[in-house]
Amino acid sequence: LISQDAVETRILKGAALARSLRAEIAAAKVHLNDLGCRPPVLASLLVGNNGAALAYRASIDRTFRKVEIEHRHVELSATTTPDDFVAALADLNADPSITGILVLMPLPEQLDPHLLLEHLSPLKDVDGITPTNAGRLHLGLPSLRPSTPAGGLELLDHAGINLEGTRITVIGRSNVVGRPLATLLTQRNATVTLCHRKTKDLAAETLGAEVICVAAGSPGLLIREMVSPGTVVIDFGVNVVDNGKIVGDTDYDGLIGRAGAITPVPGGTGPVTALVLARNTLAAGFAARRGTLDDVLFDLPEALLRAAKADQAAG
Ligand code: ADP
């Protein structure tokens, strides 16, 4: 007997969207070069050798190699003092050959993440974490946007999901994922509920949603009983479990046949995040020209956009 609520679940893989993003990146690279700017370069700063940080750096390597953007590794020892960390940031900020700077998390405990927020140049802040970029995002001004939520929005658009007036529940209010995602969705006229650890009845908030976005860092948090039939589920979780496997924040198998659509982990939001980071590195290149974040919204000339679309159609 097929249960009454059995639905066909669409698997939202990032691959098709990735193709379109790669085409856009290629066109933007040509345009940046046409404007006489230096080629884009991302510098990632690794302090110590945390496993999660190393894994993320390796995934950036793979993506940037594909889109032919340089990713420069900068490394500091695990015992780096706050003063030396700030000095290293100042060097990267001042280096004109570097377009974007990403500091790999987590930092060793003697380094307060606030140091980074205060000392990273907003013009090179490709993860949109500085007060300037976060503030501009919340005010609706052009800014460098955190890659993960910006990529999530692209995925929803690419899947043809209408956001206007839609009830969306976001689980997690971190500064890099949940909170900026809620802002971006609100700006797209969704009706957003932002949940977190103190939310009293999480299931009540998820059962009423048409779209659920999970960024809680908690494996298997979103289970079948919390999801109404047909709901779209976007999973931003990246959790390394006992056997070294990477899983998201949902009970993926349990949601098949219940959710209307779901992003797998790995292979859903992850590949899109790294490509948006590459696009942000280019966006920072445009911003560097006149030294203003107003230039991050690169309006590509028509001819370039047409060429990018043709490339995409050609596969
Ligand atoms: P990430 O980088 O994945 O966003 P953080 O650890 O910075 O992860 O933030 C996790 C967020 O998820 C926090 O806002 C926290 O309140 C939320 N969260 C974690 N576990 C739960 C849970 N069981 N229910 C609801 N929210 C949760």
CSV table of C-alpha atoms and ligand atoms in Angstrom, one decimal:
chain,number,residue,atom,x,y,z
A,1,LEU,CA,0.0,0.0,0.0
A,2,ILE,CA,1.4,3.4,-1.0
A,3,SER,CA,1.0,5.9,1.8
A,4,GLN,CA,-1.3,8.8,1.0
A,5,ASP,CA,1.4,11.4,1.2
A,6,ALA,CA,3.9,9.7,-1.1
A,7,VAL,CA,5.3,12.2,-3.4
A,8,GLU,CA,7.9,12.1,-6.1
A,9,THR,CA,11.0,13.9,-4.8
A,10,ARG,CA,13.0,15.9,-7.3
A,11,ILE,CA,16.8,15.7,-6.5
A,12,LEU,CA,18.3,19.2,-6.9
A,13,LYS,CA,21.8,18.5,-8.0
A,14,GLY,CA,24.1,21.5,-8.5
A,15,ALA,CA,25.5,20.3,-11.8
A,16,ALA,CA,23.3,22.2,-14.3
A,17,LEU,CA,23.5,25.4,-12.3
A,18,ALA,CA,27.3,24.9,-12.0
A,19,ARG,CA,27.5,24.8,-15.8
A,20,SER,CA,25.7,28.1,-16.0
A,21,LEU,CA,27.8,29.7,-13.3
A,22,ARG,CA,31.0,28.6,-15.0
A,23,ALA,CA,29.9,30.2,-18.2
A,24,GLU,CA,29.1,33.4,-16.4
A,25,ILE,CA,32.5,33.3,-14.6
A,26,ALA,CA,34.3,32.9,-18.0
A,27,ALA,CA,32.5,35.9,-19.5
A,28,ALA,CA,33.2,38.0,-16.4
A,29,LYS,CA,36.9,37.1,-16.6
A,30,VAL,CA,37.0,38.3,-20.2
A,31,HIS,CA,35.3,41.5,-19.2
A,32,LEU,CA,37.7,42.2,-16.3
A,33,ASN,CA,40.6,41.7,-18.7
A,34,ASP,CA,39.0,44.0,-21.3
A,35,LEU,CA,38.8,46.7,-18.6
A,36,GLY,CA,42.6,46.4,-18.2
A,37,CYS,CA,42.4,44.9,-14.7
A,38,ARG,CA,44.8,42.3,-13.3
A,39,PRO,CA,43.6,38.7,-13.4
A,40,PRO,CA,41.6,37.7,-10.3
A,41,VAL,CA,43.5,35.9,-7.5
A,42,LEU,CA,42.0,34.4,-4.3
A,43,ALA,CA,44.3,34.1,-1.3
A,44,SER,CA,43.2,31.7,1.3
A,45,LEU,CA,44.8,32.0,4.7
A,46,LEU,CA,45.2,28.8,6.7
A,47,VAL,CA,46.3,29.1,10.3
A,48,GLY,CA,47.4,25.8,11.7
A,49,ASN,CA,46.1,22.6,10.0
A,50,ASN,CA,42.6,22.0,11.0
A,51,GLY,CA,41.0,19.1,9.0
A,52,ALA,CA,37.8,20.9,8.0
A,53,ALA,CA,39.8,23.9,6.9
A,54,LEU,CA,42.1,21.8,4.8
A,55,ALA,CA,39.1,19.9,3.3
A,56,TYR,CA,37.4,23.2,2.3
A,57,ARG,CA,40.7,24.5,0.9
A,58,ALA,CA,41.1,21.4,-1.3
A,59,SER,CA,37.5,21.8,-2.6
A,60,ILE,CA,38.3,25.5,-3.5
A,61,ASP,CA,41.4,24.2,-5.3
A,62,ARG,CA,39.4,21.9,-7.5
A,63,THR,CA,36.7,24.5,-8.4
A,64,PHE,CA,39.2,27.3,-9.1
A,65,ARG,CA,41.3,25.0,-11.3
A,66,LYS,CA,38.2,24.3,-13.4
A,67,VAL,CA,37.4,28.0,-13.8
A,68,GLU,CA,41.1,28.9,-14.2
A,69,ILE,CA,41.2,31.4,-11.4
A,70,GLU,CA,44.4,31.4,-9.3
A,71,HIS,CA,44.0,30.2,-5.7
A,72,ARG,CA,47.1,31.2,-3.7
A,73,HIS,CA,47.7,29.3,-0.4
A,74,VAL,CA,48.9,31.4,2.5
A,75,GLU,CA,49.8,29.6,5.7
A,76,LEU,CA,50.6,30.6,9.2
A,77,SER,CA,51.6,28.4,12.1
A,78,ALA,CA,49.1,27.2,14.7
A,79,THR,CA,50.8,29.3,17.3
A,80,THR,CA,50.4,32.6,15.4
A,81,THR,CA,49.9,35.6,17.8
A,82,PRO,CA,47.0,38.0,17.3
A,83,ASP,CA,49.5,40.7,16.3
A,84,ASP,CA,51.1,38.5,13.7
A,85,PHE,CA,47.7,37.5,12.4
A,86,VAL,CA,46.6,41.1,12.0
A,87,ALA,CA,49.9,41.9,10.3
A,88,ALA,CA,49.4,39.1,7.8
A,89,LEU,CA,45.9,40.4,7.0
A,90,ALA,CA,47.3,43.9,6.5
A,91,ASP,CA,49.9,42.5,4.0
A,92,LEU,CA,47.2,40.6,2.1
A,93,ASN,CA,44.9,43.7,2.1
A,94,ALA,CA,47.8,45.8,0.7
A,95,ASP,CA,48.9,43.4,-2.0
A,96,PRO,CA,47.6,44.6,-5.3
A,97,SER,CA,48.0,41.2,-6.9
A,98,ILE,CA,45.4,39.7,-4.6
A,99,THR,CA,41.7,40.3,-5.4
A,100,GLY,CA,40.0,38.3,-2.7
A,101,ILE,CA,40.9,37.0,0.8
A,102,LEU,CA,39.3,34.0,2.5
A,103,VAL,CA,40.4,33.0,6.0
A,104,LEU,CA,39.8,29.3,6.6
A,105,MET,CA,37.8,28.4,9.6
A,106,PRO,CA,38.1,27.4,12.4
A,107,LEU,CA,41.0,29.6,13.7
A,108,PRO,CA,43.1,28.4,16.6
A,109,GLU,CA,41.7,29.5,19.9
A,110,GLN,CA,44.1,32.3,20.6
A,111,LEU,CA,42.7,34.1,17.6
A,112,ASP,CA,39.4,35.8,18.2
A,113,PRO,CA,37.3,35.7,14.9
A,114,HIS,CA,36.4,39.3,15.6
A,115,LEU,CA,40.0,40.3,14.7
A,116,LEU,CA,39.2,39.1,11.2
A,117,LEU,CA,36.0,41.0,11.0
A,118,GLU,CA,37.8,44.2,12.0
A,119,HIS,CA,40.9,43.9,10.0
A,120,LEU,CA,39.9,42.4,6.7
A,121,SER,CA,39.5,44.9,3.8
A,122,PRO,CA,35.7,44.9,2.8
A,123,LEU,CA,36.8,45.3,-0.8
A,124,LYS,CA,38.6,41.9,-0.6
A,125,ASP,CA,36.1,40.2,1.7
A,126,VAL,CA,34.8,37.5,-0.7
A,127,ASP,CA,32.8,35.8,2.0
A,128,GLY,CA,30.9,38.9,2.9
A,129,ILE,CA,31.7,38.7,6.6
A,130,THR,CA,32.9,42.2,7.5
A,131,PRO,CA,30.6,44.7,9.1
A,132,THR,CA,30.7,46.7,6.0
A,133,ASN,CA,29.5,43.9,3.7
A,134,ALA,CA,27.1,42.5,6.2
A,135,GLY,CA,25.6,45.9,6.8
A,136,ARG,CA,25.3,46.7,3.1
A,137,LEU,CA,23.6,43.3,2.5
A,138,HIS,CA,21.0,44.0,5.2
A,139,LEU,CA,20.4,47.5,3.8
A,140,GLY,CA,20.0,46.2,0.3
A,141,LEU,CA,23.2,47.9,-1.1
A,142,PRO,CA,25.6,46.3,-3.5
A,143,SER,CA,28.0,44.1,-1.5
A,144,LEU,CA,30.1,41.0,-1.5
A,145,ARG,CA,27.6,38.3,-0.3
A,146,PRO,CA,28.4,35.2,1.7
A,147,SER,CA,28.8,32.4,-0.9
A,148,THR,CA,26.7,29.8,0.7
A,149,PRO,CA,23.4,31.7,1.0
A,150,ALA,CA,24.0,33.5,-2.3
A,151,GLY,CA,24.4,30.0,-3.9
A,152,GLY,CA,21.3,28.7,-2.1
A,153,LEU,CA,19.3,31.5,-3.7
A,154,GLU,CA,20.7,30.6,-7.1
A,155,LEU,CA,19.7,27.0,-6.6
A,156,LEU,CA,16.1,27.9,-5.7
A,157,ASP,CA,15.9,30.2,-8.7
A,158,HIS,CA,17.4,27.6,-11.0
A,159,ALA,CA,14.9,25.0,-9.8
A,160,GLY,CA,12.2,27.4,-10.8
A,161,ILE,CA,10.9,27.9,-7.2
A,162,ASN,CA,8.8,31.0,-6.9
A,163,LEU,CA,9.9,32.9,-3.7
A,164,GLU,CA,7.4,35.7,-3.7
A,165,GLY,CA,5.0,35.4,-0.7
A,166,THR,CA,6.3,31.9,-0.1
A,167,ARG,CA,6.5,30.6,3.6
A,168,ILE,CA,10.2,29.7,4.1
A,169,THR,CA,11.7,28.4,7.3
A,170,VAL,CA,15.4,28.8,7.8
A,171,ILE,CA,17.0,26.7,10.6
A,172,GLY,CA,20.2,28.3,11.9
A,173,ARG,CA,21.1,31.9,12.4
A,174,SER,CA,24.9,31.9,11.8
A,175,ASN,CA,26.4,35.0,10.3
A,176,VAL,CA,27.7,33.2,7.3
A,177,VAL,CA,24.6,31.1,6.4
A,178,GLY,CA,21.3,31.3,8.1
A,179,ARG,CA,21.1,35.0,8.9
A,180,PRO,CA,22.2,36.4,5.6
A,181,LEU,CA,20.0,33.8,3.8
A,182,ALA,CA,17.0,35.0,5.7
A,183,THR,CA,17.8,38.5,4.6
A,184,LEU,CA,18.2,37.6,1.0
A,185,LEU,CA,15.0,35.6,1.0
A,186,THR,CA,13.1,38.5,2.7
A,187,GLN,CA,14.4,40.9,0.0
A,188,ARG,CA,12.9,38.5,-2.6
A,189,ASN,CA,9.5,38.9,-0.8
A,190,ALA,CA,9.4,35.5,0.9
A,191,THR,CA,7.8,35.3,4.3
A,192,VAL,CA,10.7,34.0,6.4
A,193,THR,CA,10.8,32.3,9.8
A,194,LEU,CA,14.3,32.1,11.3
A,195,CYS,CA,14.8,29.3,13.8
A,196,HIS,CA,17.7,28.5,16.1
A,197,ARG,CA,18.6,26.5,19.2
A,198,LYS,CA,16.1,28.2,21.4
A,199,THR,CA,13.2,27.7,19.0
A,200,LYS,CA,10.6,26.0,21.2
A,201,ASP,CA,8.8,23.8,18.6
A,202,LEU,CA,10.9,23.4,15.5
A,203,ALA,CA,8.5,21.0,13.9
A,204,ALA,CA,5.7,23.5,14.2
A,205,GLU,CA,7.8,26.0,12.2
A,206,THR,CA,8.9,23.5,9.6
A,207,LEU,CA,5.5,21.8,9.0
A,208,GLY,CA,4.0,25.1,8.0
A,209,ALA,CA,6.7,25.9,5.5
A,210,GLU,CA,6.7,25.5,1.7
A,211,VAL,CA,10.5,25.7,1.6
A,212,ILE,CA,12.9,24.7,4.4
A,213,CYS,CA,16.5,25.7,4.4
A,214,VAL,CA,18.7,23.9,7.0
A,215,ALA,CA,22.1,25.3,8.1
A,216,ALA,CA,22.4,24.0,11.7
A,217,GLY,CA,25.5,21.9,11.6
A,218,SER,CA,23.5,19.0,13.1
A,219,PRO,CA,23.4,15.7,11.2
A,220,GLY,CA,20.0,14.3,10.6
A,221,LEU,CA,18.2,17.2,12.3
A,222,LEU,CA,15.4,17.5,9.8
A,223,ILE,CA,13.4,14.3,9.8
A,224,ARG,CA,10.4,13.1,7.8
A,225,GLU,CA,7.9,13.9,10.5
A,226,MET,CA,8.9,17.6,10.4
A,227,VAL,CA,8.3,18.0,6.7
A,228,SER,CA,4.9,18.4,5.0
A,229,PRO,CA,4.4,16.5,1.8
A,230,GLY,CA,5.8,18.4,-1.2
A,231,THR,CA,8.0,20.8,0.7
A,232,VAL,CA,11.3,21.9,-0.9
A,233,VAL,CA,14.3,21.2,1.3
A,234,ILE,CA,17.7,22.9,0.8
A,235,ASP,CA,20.4,21.4,2.9
A,236,PHE,CA,23.5,23.5,3.7
A,237,GLY,CA,24.9,21.1,6.3
A,238,VAL,CA,28.4,19.7,5.9
A,239,ASN,CA,29.0,17.2,8.8
A,240,VAL,CA,31.8,14.7,8.9
A,241,VAL,CA,30.5,11.6,10.7
A,242,ASP,CA,32.3,8.7,12.3
A,243,ASN,CA,33.2,6.8,9.2
A,244,GLY,CA,34.6,9.9,7.5
A,245,LYS,CA,31.4,10.2,5.4
A,246,ILE,CA,30.0,13.7,4.8
A,247,VAL,CA,26.3,14.1,5.5
A,248,GLY,CA,24.0,17.1,5.6
A,249,ASP,CA,21.5,18.3,8.3
A,250,THR,CA,18.6,16.2,7.0
A,251,ASP,CA,17.6,12.5,7.2
A,252,TYR,CA,18.0,12.4,3.4
A,253,ASP,CA,16.7,8.9,2.9
A,254,GLY,CA,13.7,9.6,5.1
A,255,LEU,CA,12.8,12.7,3.1
A,256,ILE,CA,12.7,10.9,-0.2
A,257,GLY,CA,9.1,10.3,-1.0
A,258,ARG,CA,8.0,13.2,1.3
A,259,ALA,CA,9.8,16.3,0.2
A,260,GLY,CA,8.9,17.8,-3.2
A,261,ALA,CA,12.6,18.5,-3.9
A,262,ILE,CA,15.8,18.1,-1.9
A,263,THR,CA,19.5,18.9,-2.4
A,264,PRO,CA,21.8,15.9,-1.7
A,265,VAL,CA,24.9,16.2,0.4
A,266,PRO,CA,27.5,16.1,-1.1
A,267,GLY,CA,26.6,17.3,-4.5
A,268,GLY,CA,23.8,19.9,-3.8
A,269,THR,CA,24.7,23.2,-2.3
A,270,GLY,CA,28.4,22.5,-1.9
A,271,PRO,CA,29.6,22.8,-5.6
A,272,VAL,CA,27.5,25.9,-6.0
A,273,THR,CA,29.1,27.6,-3.0
A,274,ALA,CA,32.6,27.2,-4.3
A,275,LEU,CA,31.6,28.6,-7.7
A,276,VAL,CA,29.9,31.6,-6.1
A,277,LEU,CA,33.2,32.1,-4.2
A,278,ALA,CA,34.9,32.2,-7.6
A,279,ARG,CA,32.4,34.7,-8.9
A,280,ASN,CA,32.8,36.8,-5.8
A,281,THR,CA,36.6,36.8,-6.4
A,282,LEU,CA,35.8,38.4,-9.8
A,283,ALA,CA,33.2,40.7,-8.3
A,284,ALA,CA,36.0,41.9,-5.9
A,285,GLY,CA,38.2,42.5,-9.0
A,286,PHE,CA,35.6,44.9,-10.4
A,287,ALA,CA,35.2,46.6,-7.0
A,288,ALA,CA,39.0,47.1,-6.8
A,289,ARG,CA,39.0,49.2,-10.0
A,290,ARG,CA,37.5,52.3,-8.5
A,291,GLY,CA,37.7,51.1,-4.9
A,292,THR,CA,34.0,50.9,-4.3
A,293,LEU,CA,31.6,48.1,-3.4
A,294,ASP,CA,29.1,49.8,-5.6
A,295,ASP,CA,30.9,48.2,-8.5
A,296,VAL,CA,30.5,44.6,-7.4
A,297,LEU,CA,27.3,44.2,-9.4
A,298,PHE,CA,29.1,43.6,-12.7
A,299,ASP,CA,26.8,44.4,-15.6
A,300,LEU,CA,28.3,42.3,-18.3
A,301,PRO,CA,28.1,43.7,-21.8
A,302,GLU,CA,25.3,42.1,-23.9
A,303,ALA,CA,27.7,40.5,-26.3
A,304,LEU,CA,29.6,38.7,-23.5
A,305,LEU,CA,26.4,37.5,-21.9
A,306,ARG,CA,25.2,36.1,-25.2
A,307,ALA,CA,28.5,34.3,-25.7
A,308,ALA,CA,28.3,32.9,-22.1
A,309,LYS,CA,24.8,31.6,-22.8
A,310,ALA,CA,25.9,30.0,-26.1
A,311,ASP,CA,28.8,28.3,-24.3
A,312,GLN,CA,26.4,27.0,-21.7
A,313,ALA,CA,24.0,25.6,-24.4
A,314,ALA,CA,27.0,23.9,-26.0
A,315,GLY,CA,27.6,22.2,-22.7
B,1,ADP,P1,26.8,27.0,10.3
B,1,ADP,O1,28.2,27.4,10.1
B,1,ADP,O2,26.5,25.6,9.7
B,1,ADP,O3,25.8,27.9,10.0
B,1,ADP,P2,27.0,27.4,13.3
B,1,ADP,O4,27.4,26.4,14.3
B,1,ADP,O5,27.7,28.7,13.1
B,1,ADP,O6,26.8,26.6,11.9
B,1,ADP,O7,25.4,27.8,13.6
B,1,ADP,C1,24.5,26.8,13.8
B,1,ADP,C2,23.1,27.4,13.9
B,1,ADP,O8,22.2,26.4,13.9
B,1,ADP,C3,22.9,28.2,15.2
B,1,ADP,O9,22.2,29.4,14.8
B,1,ADP,C4,22.0,27.3,16.0
B,1,ADP,O10,21.1,28.1,16.8
B,1,ADP,C5,21.3,26.5,15.0
B,1,ADP,N1,21.0,25.2,15.5
B,1,ADP,C6,21.9,24.2,15.8
B,1,ADP,N2,21.2,23.1,16.2
B,1,ADP,C7,19.9,23.4,16.1
B,1,ADP,C8,18.7,22.6,16.5
B,1,ADP,N3,18.8,21.4,17.0
B,1,ADP,N4,17.6,23.3,16.3
B,1,ADP,C9,17.5,24.5,15.8
B,1,ADP,N5,18.5,25.2,15.5
B,1,ADP,C10,19.7,24.7,15.7
